[in-house]
Short mmCIF file of C-alpha atoms in Angstrom, two decimals:
data_model
loop_
_atom_site.label_atom_id
_atom_site.label_comp_id
_atom_site.label_asym_id
_atom_site.label_seq_id
_atom_site.Cartn_x
_atom_site.Cartn_y
_atom_site.Cartn_z
CA MET X 607 98.26 293.91 150.12
CA GLY X 608 95.05 294.57 151.49
CA THR X 609 93.34 297.88 153.33
CA PRO X 610 91.81 297.79 156.80
CA ASP X 611 88.42 297.68 155.42
CA GLU X 612 89.40 294.43 153.25
CA TRP X 613 91.25 293.30 156.42
CA LEU X 614 88.23 293.65 158.58
CA ALA X 615 85.91 291.64 155.87
CA THR X 616 88.02 288.81 156.12
CA ILE X 617 88.90 288.59 159.97
CA LYS X 618 85.11 288.93 160.71
CA LYS X 619 84.58 285.54 158.94
CA CYS X 620 87.18 284.36 161.14
CA GLN X 621 89.84 283.84 158.41
CA TYR X 622 93.44 284.91 159.32
CA LEU X 623 95.32 287.32 156.91
CA PRO X 624 98.62 286.19 154.88
CA GLU X 625 101.52 286.98 156.72
CA PRO X 626 102.89 290.06 154.62
CA ASP X 627 99.25 291.65 155.38
CA ILE X 628 99.79 291.00 159.22
CA LYS X 629 103.17 292.42 158.89
CA LYS X 630 101.69 295.73 157.47
CA LEU X 631 98.87 295.74 160.02
CA CYS X 632 101.05 295.14 162.75
CA GLU X 633 103.21 297.95 161.43
CA MET X 634 100.52 300.58 161.17
CA VAL X 635 99.10 299.64 164.70
CA LYS X 636 102.68 300.32 166.21
CA GLU X 637 102.73 303.63 164.40
CA LEU X 638 99.60 304.70 166.27
CA LEU X 639 100.53 303.21 169.50
CA LEU X 640 103.54 305.46 169.40
CA GLU X 641 101.31 308.19 169.61
CA GLU X 642 99.54 306.99 172.47
CA SER X 643 100.83 308.00 176.24
CA ASN X 644 100.99 305.36 179.00
CA ILE X 645 97.87 306.67 180.43
CA GLN X 646 95.71 307.38 177.20
CA PRO X 647 92.90 310.02 177.89
CA VAL X 648 89.62 308.58 176.58
CA ASN X 649 86.36 310.82 176.49
CA THR X 650 82.85 309.39 177.56
CA PRO X 651 80.67 307.83 176.64
CA VAL X 652 82.87 304.60 176.52
CA THR X 653 82.39 301.06 176.93
CA VAL X 654 85.12 299.30 179.06
CA CYS X 655 85.73 295.66 178.53
CA GLY X 656 88.21 292.94 180.13
CA ASP X 657 89.85 289.74 179.11
CA ILE X 658 88.60 288.03 175.94
CA HIS X 659 91.57 285.42 175.70
CA GLY X 660 91.22 284.35 172.09
CA GLN X 661 87.40 283.61 172.27
CA PHE X 662 86.51 285.37 168.85
CA TYR X 663 83.20 284.33 168.28
CA ASP X 664 82.18 285.61 172.04
CA LEU X 665 84.23 288.92 170.79
CA LEU X 666 81.64 288.97 167.86
CA GLU X 667 78.91 288.72 170.50
CA LEU X 668 80.37 291.61 172.57
CA PHE X 669 80.17 294.04 169.79
CA ARG X 670 76.60 292.77 169.09
CA VAL X 671 75.63 293.63 172.43
CA GLY X 672 77.68 296.45 173.11
CA GLY X 673 77.53 298.10 169.55
CA GLU X 674 79.69 298.08 166.57
CA ILE X 675 82.75 300.15 166.35
CA PRO X 676 82.66 303.21 164.96
CA ASP X 677 79.30 303.73 166.57
CA THR X 678 80.58 302.74 170.24
CA HIS X 679 83.71 303.80 171.49
CA TYR X 680 85.69 301.10 173.35
CA ILE X 681 88.29 300.49 175.75
CA PHE X 682 89.75 296.69 175.82
CA MET X 683 92.00 296.11 179.12
CA GLY X 684 94.34 293.44 177.72
CA ASP X 685 94.55 289.73 177.57
CA PHE X 686 93.59 289.43 173.98
CA VAL X 687 95.34 286.08 173.54
CA ASP X 688 96.28 283.00 175.25
CA ARG X 689 94.03 280.15 176.10
CA GLY X 690 90.80 280.42 173.37
CA TYR X 691 91.23 279.01 169.99
CA TYR X 692 91.57 282.16 168.01
CA SER X 693 93.83 284.25 169.63
CA LEU X 694 95.35 285.12 166.04
CA GLU X 695 92.03 286.27 165.10
CA THR X 696 90.79 287.95 168.10
CA PHE X 697 93.93 290.21 168.10
CA THR X 698 94.04 290.54 164.63
CA LEU X 699 90.58 292.05 164.45
CA LEU X 700 91.35 294.33 167.42
CA MET X 701 94.27 295.50 165.57
CA ALA X 702 92.49 296.05 162.25
CA LEU X 703 89.46 298.12 164.25
CA LYS X 704 92.20 300.01 165.30
CA ALA X 705 93.83 300.80 162.05
CA ARG X 706 90.47 301.69 160.55
CA TYR X 707 88.97 303.38 163.43
CA PRO X 708 91.99 304.76 165.77
CA ASP X 709 90.28 307.00 168.05
CA LYS X 710 87.34 304.86 168.51
CA ILE X 711 89.04 301.81 170.10
CA THR X 712 91.98 302.00 172.86
CA LEU X 713 93.83 298.80 173.68
CA LEU X 714 95.36 298.45 176.68
CA ARG X 715 98.41 295.65 177.70
CA GLY X 716 97.49 293.00 179.82
CA ASN X 717 99.87 290.33 181.43
CA HIS X 718 99.56 288.00 178.58
CA GLU X 719 100.67 290.24 176.09
CA SER X 720 104.11 288.89 176.33
CA ARG X 721 106.58 287.03 174.78
CA GLN X 722 107.03 284.85 177.86
CA ILE X 723 103.50 284.14 178.56
CA THR X 724 102.52 283.66 174.85
CA GLN X 725 104.99 280.77 174.86
CA VAL X 726 103.27 278.85 177.42
CA TYR X 727 99.50 279.54 177.09
CA GLY X 728 98.63 278.96 173.73
CA PHE X 729 99.20 282.03 171.25
CA TYR X 730 103.04 280.83 169.94
CA ASP X 731 101.67 277.63 169.43
CA GLU X 732 98.62 278.77 167.40
CA CYS X 733 100.72 281.27 165.24
CA GLN X 734 103.33 278.21 164.69
CA ASN X 735 100.25 275.88 163.80
CA LYS X 736 98.58 278.50 161.41
CA TYR X 737 101.76 280.02 159.48
CA GLY X 738 104.07 277.26 159.89
CA ASN X 739 106.79 279.92 161.33
CA ALA X 740 106.94 282.29 164.42
CA ASN X 741 107.24 285.58 162.08
CA VAL X 742 103.66 286.38 162.91
CA TRP X 743 104.05 286.00 166.36
CA LYS X 744 107.30 288.17 166.31
CA TYR X 745 105.28 290.84 164.48
CA CYS X 746 102.60 290.53 167.13
CA CYS X 747 104.80 290.82 170.08
CA GLN X 748 106.14 293.88 168.91
CA VAL X 749 102.81 295.48 168.79
CA PHE X 750 102.39 294.23 172.40
CA ASP X 751 105.47 296.54 173.48
CA TYR X 752 103.95 299.50 172.32
CA LEU X 753 100.51 298.87 173.99
CA THR X 754 99.81 301.51 176.45
CA LEU X 755 99.33 300.55 180.31
CA ALA X 756 96.29 302.48 181.16
CA ALA X 757 93.48 304.79 180.01
CA ILE X 758 91.61 307.62 182.06
CA VAL X 759 88.13 308.35 181.16
CA ASP X 760 87.36 312.17 181.69
CA GLY X 761 90.09 312.22 184.12
CA LYS X 762 88.07 310.35 186.69
CA VAL X 763 88.14 306.55 185.84
CA LEU X 764 91.10 304.78 185.71
CA CYS X 765 91.33 301.53 183.33
CA VAL X 766 94.17 299.17 183.99
CA HIS X 767 94.82 295.32 183.42
CA GLY X 768 95.60 294.16 186.72
CA GLY X 769 95.86 296.65 189.74
CA LEU X 770 98.01 298.95 191.88
CA SER X 771 101.64 299.00 192.88
CA PRO X 772 103.42 299.97 196.00
CA GLU X 773 105.87 301.93 193.82
CA VAL X 774 103.07 304.07 192.15
CA ARG X 775 101.33 306.63 194.39
CA THR X 776 100.52 309.19 191.27
CA LEU X 777 99.32 308.91 187.94
CA ASP X 778 102.47 310.88 186.87
CA GLN X 779 104.42 307.84 187.77
CA ILE X 780 102.80 305.69 185.54
CA ARG X 781 103.33 308.37 182.72
CA THR X 782 107.34 308.10 183.33
CA ILE X 783 107.54 304.41 182.85
CA PRO X 784 109.45 302.91 179.69
CA ARG X 785 106.55 300.90 178.36
CA SER X 786 108.26 299.57 174.92
CA GLN X 787 109.67 296.47 176.09
CA GLU X 788 108.70 292.87 177.62
CA ILE X 789 107.02 293.11 180.92
CA PRO X 790 109.38 293.01 183.56
CA HIS X 791 109.39 290.17 186.50
CA GLU X 792 108.91 292.95 189.15
CA GLY X 793 108.37 296.45 189.92
CA ALA X 794 105.63 299.06 188.85
CA PHE X 795 105.19 297.86 185.24
CA CYS X 796 104.81 294.24 186.29
CA ASP X 797 102.56 295.28 188.96
CA LEU X 798 100.11 297.10 186.93
CA MET X 799 99.78 294.12 184.38
CA TRP X 800 99.47 291.46 187.41
CA SER X 801 98.24 292.75 190.80
CA ASP X 802 94.88 291.92 192.42
CA PRO X 803 92.61 293.47 194.91
CA GLU X 804 91.77 291.35 198.18
CA GLU X 805 89.24 292.50 200.46
CA HIS X 806 90.54 290.83 203.24
CA ILE X 807 93.77 292.86 203.64
CA ASP X 808 94.35 297.00 204.24
CA THR X 809 97.59 297.26 202.38
CA TRP X 810 99.68 295.18 200.51
CA ALA X 811 100.12 291.07 200.53
CA VAL X 812 102.43 288.78 198.44
CA SER X 813 100.43 287.50 195.41
CA PRO X 814 99.86 283.69 194.92
CA ARG X 815 100.37 284.58 190.96
CA GLY X 816 103.99 284.89 191.84
CA ALA X 817 104.11 288.66 190.43
CA GLY X 818 102.27 291.74 191.51
CA TRP X 819 100.83 292.11 194.62
CA LEU X 820 97.51 291.93 196.51
CA PHE X 821 96.05 295.21 197.51
CA GLY X 822 93.51 296.20 199.93
CA ALA X 823 90.90 299.07 200.40
CA LYS X 824 92.74 301.54 202.35
CA VAL X 825 95.66 301.60 199.46
CA THR X 826 92.75 301.93 196.87
CA ASN X 827 91.00 304.84 198.61
CA GLU X 828 94.35 306.75 198.90
CA PHE X 829 95.36 306.01 195.42
CA ASN X 830 91.92 307.14 194.49
CA TYR X 831 91.72 310.42 196.60
CA VAL X 832 95.51 311.51 195.56
CA ASN X 833 94.70 311.09 191.95
CA GLY X 834 91.30 312.46 192.03
CA LEU X 835 89.59 309.43 190.48
CA ILE X 836 86.33 308.09 191.44
CA LEU X 837 86.95 304.49 190.18
CA ILE X 838 89.26 302.08 189.00
CA ALA X 839 88.26 299.49 186.65
CA ARG X 840 90.50 296.41 185.75
CA ALA X 841 90.02 292.79 184.57
CA HIS X 842 92.65 289.97 185.08
CA GLN X 843 90.20 287.95 187.36
CA LEU X 844 87.34 285.43 186.56
CA VAL X 845 84.12 286.69 187.68
CA GLN X 846 81.51 284.36 187.60
CA GLU X 847 78.68 286.85 187.20
CA GLY X 848 80.71 289.28 184.74
CA TYR X 849 81.68 291.98 186.99
CA LYS X 850 82.36 292.49 190.81
CA TYR X 851 83.25 295.48 192.97
CA ALA X 852 86.24 294.38 195.06
CA PHE X 853 85.37 296.79 198.03
CA PRO X 854 82.55 298.51 200.31
CA ASP X 855 83.05 301.84 198.65
CA ASP X 856 82.61 300.50 195.02
CA ASN X 857 85.41 302.38 194.23
CA LEU X 858 87.22 299.50 192.22
CA VAL X 859 85.48 296.92 190.06
CA THR X 860 86.69 293.88 187.81
CA VAL X 861 85.13 293.56 184.42
CA TRP X 862 85.37 290.05 182.94
CA SER X 863 84.30 289.64 179.10
CA ALA X 864 85.18 286.05 178.05
CA PRO X 865 81.85 284.13 178.86
CA ASN X 866 82.24 280.44 179.51
CA TYR X 867 85.76 281.13 179.99
CA CYS X 868 88.02 278.38 178.62
CA TYR X 869 84.64 276.65 176.99
CA ARG X 870 84.16 275.15 180.67
CA CYS X 871 83.87 277.64 183.27
CA GLY X 872 80.08 278.43 183.07
CA ASN X 873 80.55 282.18 183.72
CA VAL X 874 78.56 284.79 182.20
CA ALA X 875 80.84 288.02 180.66
CA SER X 876 79.99 291.71 180.98
CA ILE X 877 81.04 295.12 179.45
CA MET X 878 81.01 298.61 181.49
CA GLN X 879 79.17 301.34 179.80
CA ILE X 880 80.32 304.80 181.10
CA ASN X 881 77.99 307.87 180.07
CA GLU X 882 78.68 311.50 179.76
CA ASN X 883 77.50 312.11 183.47
CA LEU X 884 80.19 309.37 184.71
CA LYS X 885 77.59 307.56 186.71
CA VAL X 886 78.41 303.87 186.83
CA ASP X 887 75.62 301.78 188.42
CA GLU X 888 73.99 298.24 188.00
CA SER X 889 72.73 299.50 184.88
CA SER X 890 75.98 300.48 183.34
CA PHE X 891 76.99 296.60 182.90
CA LYS X 892 75.55 294.61 180.16
CA LEU X 893 75.88 290.98 180.77
CA PHE X 894 76.17 288.10 177.97
CA ASN X 895 76.77 284.84 177.54
CA ALA X 896 78.91 282.47 175.47
CA VAL X 897 77.83 281.86 171.72
CA PRO X 898 76.47 278.35 171.61
CA ASP X 899 78.84 275.57 170.17
CA GLN X 900 76.99 275.26 166.98
CA GLU X 901 77.47 278.69 166.28
CA ARG X 902 81.20 278.32 166.52
CA ASN X 903 83.83 276.67 164.64
CA ILE X 904 85.98 274.43 166.95
CA PRO X 905 89.13 273.73 165.37
CA ALA X 906 90.02 270.23 164.15
CA ARG X 907 92.22 268.20 166.85
CA VAL X 908 91.50 270.82 169.78
CA GLY X 909 90.72 269.05 172.76
CA VAL X 910 89.59 271.77 175.53
CA GLY X 911 91.52 269.86 177.79
CA GLN X 912 94.81 271.24 176.70
CA TYR X 913 93.69 274.69 177.52
CA PHE X 914 93.91 275.17 181.38
CA LEU X 915 93.34 278.07 183.82
#
């Protein structure tokens, strides 16, 4: 059985671990996640990242651009898996970093960290193909259930995968959600994973995703005021330019960290660096492009066409 350092050396070569090692790694990470609250407090300086979606070589590029752990502290806002070629290696790398440097990386749950979604969008099939059974997928899904729902940076910047909920007015209401379960189909937990900001509405509207809500500037302003926040950072939506403020007050920003999403969208990616003075402006965002095809291994027998948005 390997150690976290040995696992990291293997995974960084884009090789996956033997099944017993993955089982051990998942158990170690679950123990660490058990200690974290639903809204995990994080101190500045910290770098905030959006969706990765199994784009392993682009995750390595993200660390080249933003700095390696433990020199840089990171928050990843979910959606580590599905759609890309290397969901297994991507999530395993993030777990091994968590096991080795637990205070330097905070992993939030996204809507794809779910049994139901991963059975449709690629992670289940990838585990089945690589191991010949679903055991590793099951171990990873148990970790998903323990992932925290949000992070709060210096008490002022809330990081969450999707967005707000009509059932949540205060941060304390998020803190009381029972989180160690599959993501429900509706309610506060679901909404935090699935909702999207929408500039053309004030309050709430039905989401075309079939889960979560669309929420407007008025709702966001009130939520930030009630909870003493200066900014909400979230992911969940592809942004061609890597990051985007949703509303005129610049109090909610989408951060997207999967460049050339699904290997065909042509977008740039970004990470958001928050320093000790909590000032977030254009200089806080580092943009990066996808790794060129010749620098990534594309698995045999996988056509891009089978991955859809």
